[in-house]
Amino acid sequence: MKITSKIPALAIMFASFWLNAHAQTSGGKLKPEQAIMDVRHYTIALNCNFATKSVDGSTIVDVIMAQPTKVLMLDLMDSLHVSTVTVNGKKEIFDHKDGLITINLAKQLPAGKASIKVVYSGRPRIAKNPPWDDGFTWTQDSTGHQWLAVTAEGTGGKIFFPCKDHPSDEPNEGADMLITVPKDLVVAGPGLLKGVSKRGNTATYHWQTKYSINNYNIVFNAGDYTVAKGSYKSVAGNTVPVQFYVLRYHADKAPHFIDMVVKAAHAKEKYFGEYPWAKEKLGMVETPHLGMEHQSMVAYGNKFRYTKVGGEDFDWLMFHEFGHEWWGNKVTARDWADYWIHEGIDTYSDALPYLDLEGRQAYINHFKQTAFGIQNKQPLVLGKDIDEESAYNNDIYTKGGFFMHTLQYVMGDTLFFHTIKGFVTDANYTYDHQDVTDDVEQYFSKAYGRSLKPLFDMYLRTTNKLEISVKARPRDKYLIMLLNIDMDLPVDVTTDTGTKRMALTKKGITIESKTVPVIDADGWYFKKVILE
């Protein structure tokens, strides 16, 4: 099956499972007690017990408080039992219920740095249908070795560690994970492997990232892995290590897969700049679920099932999840309401191999097919302070990607590609800086030289289609006008003499044609054409 049908199918699967699976979700309106807390770093030390499907250990949350407080709050699911909480080394009274740890301090905590340590244990939520349903997947590979995968995007890191579960706050100084497993297993995690210590029948893997990271990306996988290695020279001239944590019995498939990953890296860098985590690694890990965009250790479970694009092997799953390293991980929405920035722009980027390897018509055909997957049941952006479950729907993929396709046409290729690379490489919108839809609109409008807000509002904040009227007039003339948007837009109009790009307005333009004009034949707009 061609990738043109895979991506809409993927979007539909993601949406349907997410919307029905999550009893608890991430984001929403920040609690005042958490709004004054700036998380700087997580240190997670956990022992994984495969026999009981349980964990035990601790998490240290380093924060900066914006103002004095007598109450601290962290999110942690009730399936885990908290035994002690200390703040700056002093034991404090706490309450843990309804997924929230409330710490009532004996004395007021002054503004500034603080360290919260939570000791806990229990059985973390088991994923019923990962990755769409979050949690731990305790399973075995086909040779009988234990295999563990963790997914947390929809519900958040609170599935297995105490955290501030909101997209607006990433740990600016990164995270350390010290994960203990049976000694015959290997742990894959974000950042760099700092060391492995073995004691008796167990091994502890210390993973560390110094980059800011979404809390749902602070996860790990454990299995009978061997590490296939490679490297590539980034667009900025840096040599980046490539590591694929592949099940041992699939080791023979790793070299070709790594070659594909390197090609994907160059393809992404062409449009979006250097791979974001070049100082650490480009990591992939084989998982029992389909996949997820975990930072610097992308989860891959597509079972090496390749399609062809431009005559070359192509893995749609790997390419899509890898694209989130730019759109979702480097550029991160501050509110789940703006999650189309992750999925829509990344889905748009999935089409670029067609443009590069098969030509412009293949790229156009891809989006013509994508348009059939737009459900248009609700706006992509529903407001502010939205939780993940409410924000997530099929169209953040399909319509979000199609909207970027529209912007490309409106702005023209040269300006559009310059602008999208500018945004994803601008320090004001990346890494520690989270974004909302208005940030994207204002950046693109400034580059365009005119406000694009009416177009952003129509496609992202309503379910309206662009309406274009074509009215017949005497002597083979036609009046063509925009009906429901307050801005001029370029539109391809095909007449008996060929196709021309014309500037349409609400006032309309009159053209002459011996045949009925065809509006936007290549399908750049999600539209409704009204013939009169």
XYZ file of C-alpha atoms in Angstrom:
532
model
C 0.000 0.000 0.000
C 1.275 3.466 -0.851
C 2.126 5.896 1.924
C -0.557 8.226 0.553
C -3.169 6.003 2.174
C -1.105 5.104 5.207
C -0.922 8.575 6.767
C -4.662 9.329 6.846
C -5.204 5.803 8.185
C -2.620 6.414 10.900
C -4.346 9.662 11.839
C -7.731 7.989 12.118
C -6.328 5.181 14.263
C -4.541 7.609 16.578
C -7.618 9.764 17.012
C -10.151 6.995 17.583
C -8.096 5.208 20.185
C -7.040 8.345 22.034
C -10.539 9.711 22.255
C -11.945 6.504 23.713
C -9.086 5.243 25.864
C -8.140 7.946 28.334
C -9.745 8.019 31.728
C -7.143 10.601 32.734
C -5.506 13.125 30.513
C -2.783 15.743 30.428
C -2.845 19.532 30.469
C -5.882 21.732 30.959
C -5.928 24.807 33.161
C -2.894 25.047 35.407
C -3.502 24.913 39.129
C -2.278 28.116 40.846
C 0.043 26.073 43.065
C 1.719 24.641 39.967
C 1.692 27.862 37.937
C 4.298 29.339 40.295
C 6.542 26.276 39.918
C 9.208 26.107 37.198
C 10.530 22.555 36.856
C 14.246 22.486 36.108
C 15.206 18.799 36.305
C 13.893 15.303 37.030
C 15.952 12.463 38.499
C 14.039 9.180 38.258
C 15.475 6.063 39.909
C 13.297 2.977 39.518
C 13.593 -0.760 39.914
C 11.418 -2.733 37.495
C 10.004 -6.009 38.769
C 8.785 -8.067 35.814
C 7.314 -10.847 37.944
C 4.917 -8.513 39.763
C 4.695 -5.879 36.999
C 5.606 -3.263 39.547
C 8.166 -0.527 40.147
C 9.739 1.003 43.231
C 12.117 3.880 43.718
C 12.115 7.645 43.826
C 11.938 10.808 41.786
C 13.630 14.096 42.590
C 11.982 17.173 41.123
C 14.191 20.257 41.112
C 12.192 23.454 40.801
C 12.375 27.222 41.032
C 9.446 28.800 42.843
C 8.359 32.196 41.560
C 6.991 33.186 44.963
C 6.820 31.867 48.527
C 4.345 29.060 49.177
C 3.120 26.682 51.853
C 1.721 24.168 49.345
C 3.414 22.179 46.587
C 1.597 20.005 44.069
C 2.794 17.210 41.792
C 0.855 14.836 39.546
C 1.108 11.068 40.073
C -1.478 8.414 39.269
C -3.157 6.683 42.185
C -1.956 3.238 41.085
C 1.364 4.146 42.733
C 1.751 4.383 46.518
C 3.785 7.267 47.930
C 5.638 6.422 51.149
C 7.600 9.613 51.892
C 8.037 13.120 50.573
C 10.941 15.387 51.460
C 11.474 19.022 50.476
C 15.058 20.259 50.622
C 15.880 17.165 52.677
C 13.113 17.634 55.250
C 10.205 15.194 55.510
C 6.845 16.837 54.878
C 3.175 15.925 55.307
C 1.389 15.080 52.069
C -1.862 13.830 50.657
C -2.095 11.662 47.531
C -5.469 11.217 45.868
C -7.167 11.805 42.539
C -3.808 11.739 40.773
C -2.394 14.643 42.782
C 0.258 14.803 45.507
C -0.478 17.803 47.728
C 2.424 18.687 50.035
C 1.458 20.841 53.023
C 4.696 22.400 54.191
C 5.444 22.881 57.877
C 7.017 26.244 57.064
C 6.598 28.570 54.136
C 8.978 27.751 51.307
C 10.731 30.888 50.071
C 10.922 31.820 46.412
C 13.882 30.309 44.586
C 15.335 26.844 44.174
C 13.875 23.802 45.881
C 14.253 20.042 45.623
C 11.305 17.671 46.114
C 11.955 13.954 46.570
C 9.131 11.444 46.366
C 9.633 7.779 47.310
C 6.974 5.468 45.895
C 6.124 2.010 44.597
C 3.321 0.064 42.984
C 1.964 -1.187 39.721
C 1.941 1.498 37.053
C -0.978 1.608 34.675
C -0.862 -1.130 32.041
C -1.411 0.008 28.456
C -4.367 -1.825 26.946
C -3.658 -0.798 23.371
C -0.327 1.032 23.133
C 0.707 3.535 21.984
C -2.805 5.007 21.836
C -3.613 3.851 25.340
C -0.799 4.899 27.685
C 1.047 2.877 30.251
C 3.489 0.015 30.706
C 3.580 -2.883 28.263
C 5.057 -5.944 30.019
C 5.495 -8.578 27.361
C 7.981 -10.976 25.767
C 9.690 -11.052 22.408
C 9.368 -14.098 20.141
C 12.371 -15.762 21.766
C 10.844 -15.551 25.243
C 12.926 -12.645 26.585
C 11.180 -10.076 28.768
C 10.286 -6.878 26.934
C 9.034 -3.632 28.463
C 7.805 -0.492 26.724
C 6.499 2.722 28.271
C 4.202 5.210 26.521
C 2.800 8.353 28.145
C 1.818 10.976 25.592
C -1.886 11.311 26.292
C -1.850 10.805 30.054
C 1.572 12.275 30.771
C 4.630 11.237 32.723
C 2.507 10.943 35.879
C 1.893 7.346 34.799
C 5.123 6.405 36.544
C 6.832 9.464 38.050
C 5.661 12.545 39.993
C 5.765 15.588 37.765
C 4.156 18.838 36.776
C 2.008 17.361 34.057
C 1.497 20.303 31.724
C 2.998 21.025 28.275
C 3.889 24.578 29.279
C 6.702 23.466 31.576
C 9.585 21.271 30.465
C 12.590 20.560 32.705
C 15.013 23.117 31.286
C 18.061 21.236 32.536
C 16.880 17.855 31.322
C 16.470 14.592 33.162
C 18.396 11.642 34.576
C 16.928 8.141 34.529
C 18.443 5.297 36.542
C 16.485 2.222 35.560
C 17.178 -1.179 37.124
C 16.187 -4.348 35.260
C 17.227 -8.022 35.172
C 20.854 -8.210 34.071
C 20.060 -9.971 30.780
C 18.067 -6.942 29.566
C 19.208 -3.643 28.051
C 17.536 -0.291 28.765
C 17.118 2.356 26.067
C 16.388 5.943 27.079
C 16.692 9.620 26.160
C 20.001 11.430 25.845
C 23.318 9.727 26.512
C 24.068 6.498 28.341
C 26.276 7.596 31.248
C 26.951 4.153 32.601
C 25.763 0.656 33.432
C 26.263 -0.843 36.887
C 25.605 -4.510 37.570
C 24.834 -5.978 40.947
C 23.806 -9.583 41.449
C 21.052 -10.414 38.994
C 20.273 -6.816 38.048
C 21.732 -4.017 35.953
C 21.127 -0.276 36.341
C 21.252 1.912 33.242
C 21.884 5.612 33.735
C 20.489 7.751 30.914
C 20.888 11.511 30.926
C 19.662 14.307 28.697
C 20.665 17.902 29.253
C 18.105 19.233 26.798
C 14.653 20.396 27.821
C 12.188 17.566 27.195
C 8.420 16.994 27.241
C 7.525 14.948 30.305
C 5.797 12.336 28.114
C 9.148 11.794 26.385
C 10.869 10.932 29.657
C 10.319 7.211 29.166
C 12.370 4.069 28.673
C 12.246 0.648 27.032
C 13.922 -2.570 28.139
C 14.525 -5.735 26.165
C 16.996 -8.189 24.697
C 18.538 -5.416 22.627
C 21.755 -5.165 20.727
C 22.922 -1.703 19.724
C 23.502 -1.158 16.014
C 25.544 1.968 15.444
C 26.185 4.465 12.697
C 26.775 8.184 12.281
C 26.039 11.022 9.941
C 27.332 14.497 9.248
C 24.656 17.038 10.046
C 23.854 20.055 7.915
C 25.798 22.132 10.455
C 28.872 19.903 10.081
C 28.499 17.993 13.337
C 29.034 14.242 13.475
C 25.979 12.775 15.175
C 25.985 9.200 16.523
C 23.123 7.016 15.313
C 22.046 4.188 17.617
C 19.359 1.600 16.953
C 18.363 -0.517 19.948
C 17.093 -3.503 17.995
C 15.984 -6.901 19.268
C 18.926 -9.238 19.006
C 17.272 -11.556 16.496
C 16.581 -8.601 14.179
C 20.195 -7.418 14.163
C 20.597 -8.320 10.491
C 17.909 -5.782 9.587
C 19.633 -2.931 11.412
C 22.236 -1.741 8.833
C 19.654 -1.054 6.120
C 17.321 0.547 8.651
C 20.099 2.855 9.854
C 20.832 3.834 6.237
C 17.165 4.820 5.905
C 17.296 6.803 9.149
C 20.332 8.728 7.910
C 18.528 9.535 4.645
C 15.536 10.683 6.669
C 17.794 12.931 8.757
C 19.184 14.622 5.653
C 15.688 14.970 4.185
C 14.397 16.627 7.365
C 17.444 18.874 7.741
C 16.955 20.236 4.224
C 13.672 21.836 5.271
C 13.970 22.249 9.043
C 17.639 22.694 9.907
C 20.001 20.587 11.958
C 18.767 17.568 13.885
C 17.769 19.096 17.244
C 19.652 16.746 19.603
C 22.967 16.662 17.754
C 24.980 16.993 20.981
C 23.541 13.702 22.239
C 22.406 11.160 19.661
C 19.901 10.121 17.056
C 18.290 7.101 18.672
C 15.712 4.526 17.621
C 14.417 1.595 19.650
C 12.361 -1.395 18.575
C 9.100 -1.627 20.513
C 6.128 -4.010 20.758
C 3.774 -1.124 19.884
C 3.630 0.762 16.577
C 5.719 3.771 17.545
C 6.030 7.113 19.311
C 8.143 10.275 19.011
C 10.266 9.858 22.124
C 13.026 12.457 22.123
C 16.396 11.128 20.895
C 15.097 7.544 21.252
C 12.190 7.240 18.819
C 10.013 4.183 19.390
C 9.689 2.010 16.268
C 7.428 -1.014 15.880
C 6.533 -1.122 12.185
C 8.298 -4.488 11.802
C 10.506 -3.337 8.912
C 7.574 -3.157 6.498
C 8.705 -0.760 3.802
C 6.970 0.943 0.917
C 8.645 2.610 -2.071
C 8.977 6.335 -2.699
C 10.987 7.358 -5.722
C 12.060 3.749 -6.122
C 13.692 3.707 -2.665
C 12.685 1.810 0.467
C 10.653 4.089 2.705
C 9.263 3.516 6.194
C 6.304 5.836 6.752
C 6.175 5.161 10.484
C 9.826 5.875 11.124
C 9.742 8.995 8.947
C 6.659 10.397 10.701
C 7.792 9.748 14.270
C 11.297 10.965 13.500
C 9.820 14.205 12.158
C 8.490 14.936 15.629
C 12.063 15.557 16.748
C 11.536 18.958 15.095
C 7.747 19.355 15.365
C 6.660 18.332 18.837
C 9.980 17.962 20.630
C 12.022 20.976 19.492
C 8.949 23.083 18.686
C 6.430 22.322 21.434
C 2.900 23.601 21.966
C 2.356 25.390 25.258
C -1.288 24.296 25.364
C -2.843 21.077 24.088
C -5.258 23.341 22.216
C -2.416 24.049 19.789
C -1.360 20.445 19.309
C -1.911 20.701 15.547
C 1.513 22.382 15.548
C 2.986 18.975 16.447
C 0.887 16.665 14.341
C -0.239 18.920 11.505
C 3.151 20.319 10.568
C 4.797 16.934 10.987
C 2.123 15.310 8.813
C 2.757 18.012 6.219
C 6.455 17.136 6.282
C 5.575 13.491 5.547
C 4.674 14.619 2.009
C 8.017 16.230 1.223
C 9.719 12.989 0.092
C 7.163 12.850 -2.720
C 8.148 16.341 -3.761
C 11.866 15.527 -3.638
C 11.846 11.979 -5.009
C 8.799 11.760 -7.274
C 8.131 15.342 -8.298
C 5.569 18.067 -7.802
C 2.615 16.189 -9.274
C 3.134 13.286 -6.877
C 3.212 15.780 -4.017
C -0.036 17.394 -5.242
C -1.673 13.990 -5.639
C -0.682 13.110 -2.078
C -2.608 16.067 -0.688
C -5.569 15.488 -2.968
C -5.803 12.058 -1.353
C -5.231 13.496 2.135
C -8.168 15.886 1.707
C -10.563 12.927 1.651
C -9.504 12.112 5.213
C -10.508 15.506 6.634
C -13.549 14.969 8.860
C -14.115 18.644 9.724
C -16.307 17.870 12.731
C -14.741 20.412 15.077
C -12.141 23.190 14.873
C -8.507 22.270 15.379
C -8.010 25.023 17.962
C -10.804 24.974 20.539
C -9.644 27.827 22.750
C -7.190 27.884 25.639
C -6.359 25.657 28.609
C -7.524 22.539 26.787
C -6.579 19.072 27.973
C -5.111 16.457 25.660
C -8.212 14.307 25.373
C -10.401 17.243 24.341
C -7.902 18.589 21.827
C -7.039 15.337 20.128
C -8.909 14.450 16.936
C -8.157 13.115 13.476
C -8.000 16.530 11.838
C -4.977 17.742 13.789
C -3.155 15.395 11.404
C -5.043 15.645 8.131
C -6.444 19.157 8.175
C -3.412 20.526 10.023
C -1.099 19.089 7.378
C -3.360 20.248 4.573
C -3.390 23.772 6.016
C 0.410 23.951 5.742
C 0.047 22.769 2.136
C -2.337 25.713 1.590
C 0.123 28.135 3.182
C 2.820 26.877 0.835
C 0.670 27.792 -2.147
C -0.404 31.182 -0.771
C 3.122 32.270 0.125
C 4.914 30.560 -2.746
C 7.523 27.839 -2.369
C 10.582 30.007 -1.826
C 9.116 32.240 0.883
C 7.202 29.423 2.556
C 10.167 27.075 2.909
C 12.379 29.925 4.082
C 9.762 30.849 6.699
C 9.081 27.375 8.045
C 12.811 26.741 8.446
C 13.161 30.134 10.077
C 10.535 29.304 12.676
C 11.905 25.889 13.619
C 15.452 27.249 13.908
C 14.561 30.425 15.833
C 15.656 30.316 19.473
C 12.582 32.347 20.433
C 10.252 29.479 19.462
C 12.234 26.341 20.277
C 13.654 24.228 23.093
C 12.788 26.111 26.323
C 10.196 28.278 24.571
C 6.775 26.736 23.976
C 4.384 28.099 21.361
C 0.722 28.713 20.603
C -1.065 29.121 17.281
C -0.793 32.906 17.387
C 3.011 32.620 17.475
C 2.983 30.637 14.242
C 0.480 32.965 12.578
C 2.337 36.128 13.496
C 5.669 34.727 12.351
C 4.286 33.655 8.971
C 2.310 36.879 8.566
C 5.420 38.971 9.157
C 7.308 36.976 6.536
C 4.404 37.272 4.083
C 4.141 41.030 4.571
C 0.362 40.857 5.112
C -1.841 39.375 7.802
C -2.608 35.688 7.355
C -4.827 35.679 10.435
C -8.112 35.330 8.488
C -6.765 32.175 6.824
C -5.441 30.766 10.117
C -8.741 31.525 11.835
C -10.894 29.935 9.127
C -8.940 26.694 8.806
C -7.904 26.244 12.423
C -10.630 27.881 14.511
C -13.752 27.047 12.471
C -15.092 24.197 10.366
C -15.819 26.526 7.454
C -14.519 25.761 4.001
C -13.232 28.546 1.776
C -16.226 29.507 -0.385
C -15.649 30.705 -3.954
C -18.482 31.900 -6.170
C -18.439 31.530 -9.974
C -21.296 33.457 -11.618
C -21.949 33.241 -15.347
C -22.380 36.546 -17.189
C -23.340 37.307 -20.804
C -20.842 36.833 -23.662
C -18.740 34.072 -22.054
C -17.840 36.109 -18.994
C -17.684 34.932 -15.387
C -17.544 36.808 -12.088
C -15.343 34.954 -9.599
C -15.255 36.094 -5.966
C -14.425 34.991 -2.432
C -17.472 34.811 -0.209
C -16.402 34.194 3.377
C -12.896 35.463 4.074
C -11.682 39.021 4.543
C -8.396 38.858 2.670
C -7.157 38.575 -0.893
C -6.034 35.116 -1.911
C -4.234 33.743 -4.948
C -6.193 30.986 -6.688
C -5.494 28.934 -9.819
C -8.255 29.464 -12.379
C -8.407 27.226 -15.446
C -10.167 28.586 -18.554
C -10.208 27.649 -22.226
C -6.808 29.316 -22.562
C -5.086 27.484 -19.697
C -4.442 27.909 -15.983
C -3.469 31.214 -14.383
C -2.832 32.205 -10.767
C -5.260 35.032 -10.032
C -5.787 37.289 -7.008
C -9.339 36.830 -5.793
C -11.226 39.178 -3.474
C -14.717 39.594 -2.062
C -15.371 42.185 -4.769
C -14.486 39.606 -7.371
C -12.858 39.655 -10.781
C -14.422 39.150 -14.199
C -12.806 36.801 -16.700
C -13.648 35.579 -20.153
C -13.740 31.892 -21.065
C -15.531 29.723 -23.601
C -15.630 26.960 -20.971
C -16.790 27.027 -17.385
C -13.793 28.028 -15.236
C -12.297 25.348 -13.023
C -11.210 26.680 -9.636
C -8.100 25.358 -7.894
C -7.833 22.182 -9.974
C -4.766 20.978 -8.054
C -6.581 21.175 -4.721
C -4.484 23.620 -2.731
C -7.518 24.797 -0.753
C -10.071 22.982 1.388
C -12.955 24.684 -0.346
C -16.500 24.854 -1.676
C -17.064 26.216 -5.188
C -20.532 27.625 -5.858
C -21.527 27.751 -9.552
C -24.381 30.066 -10.524
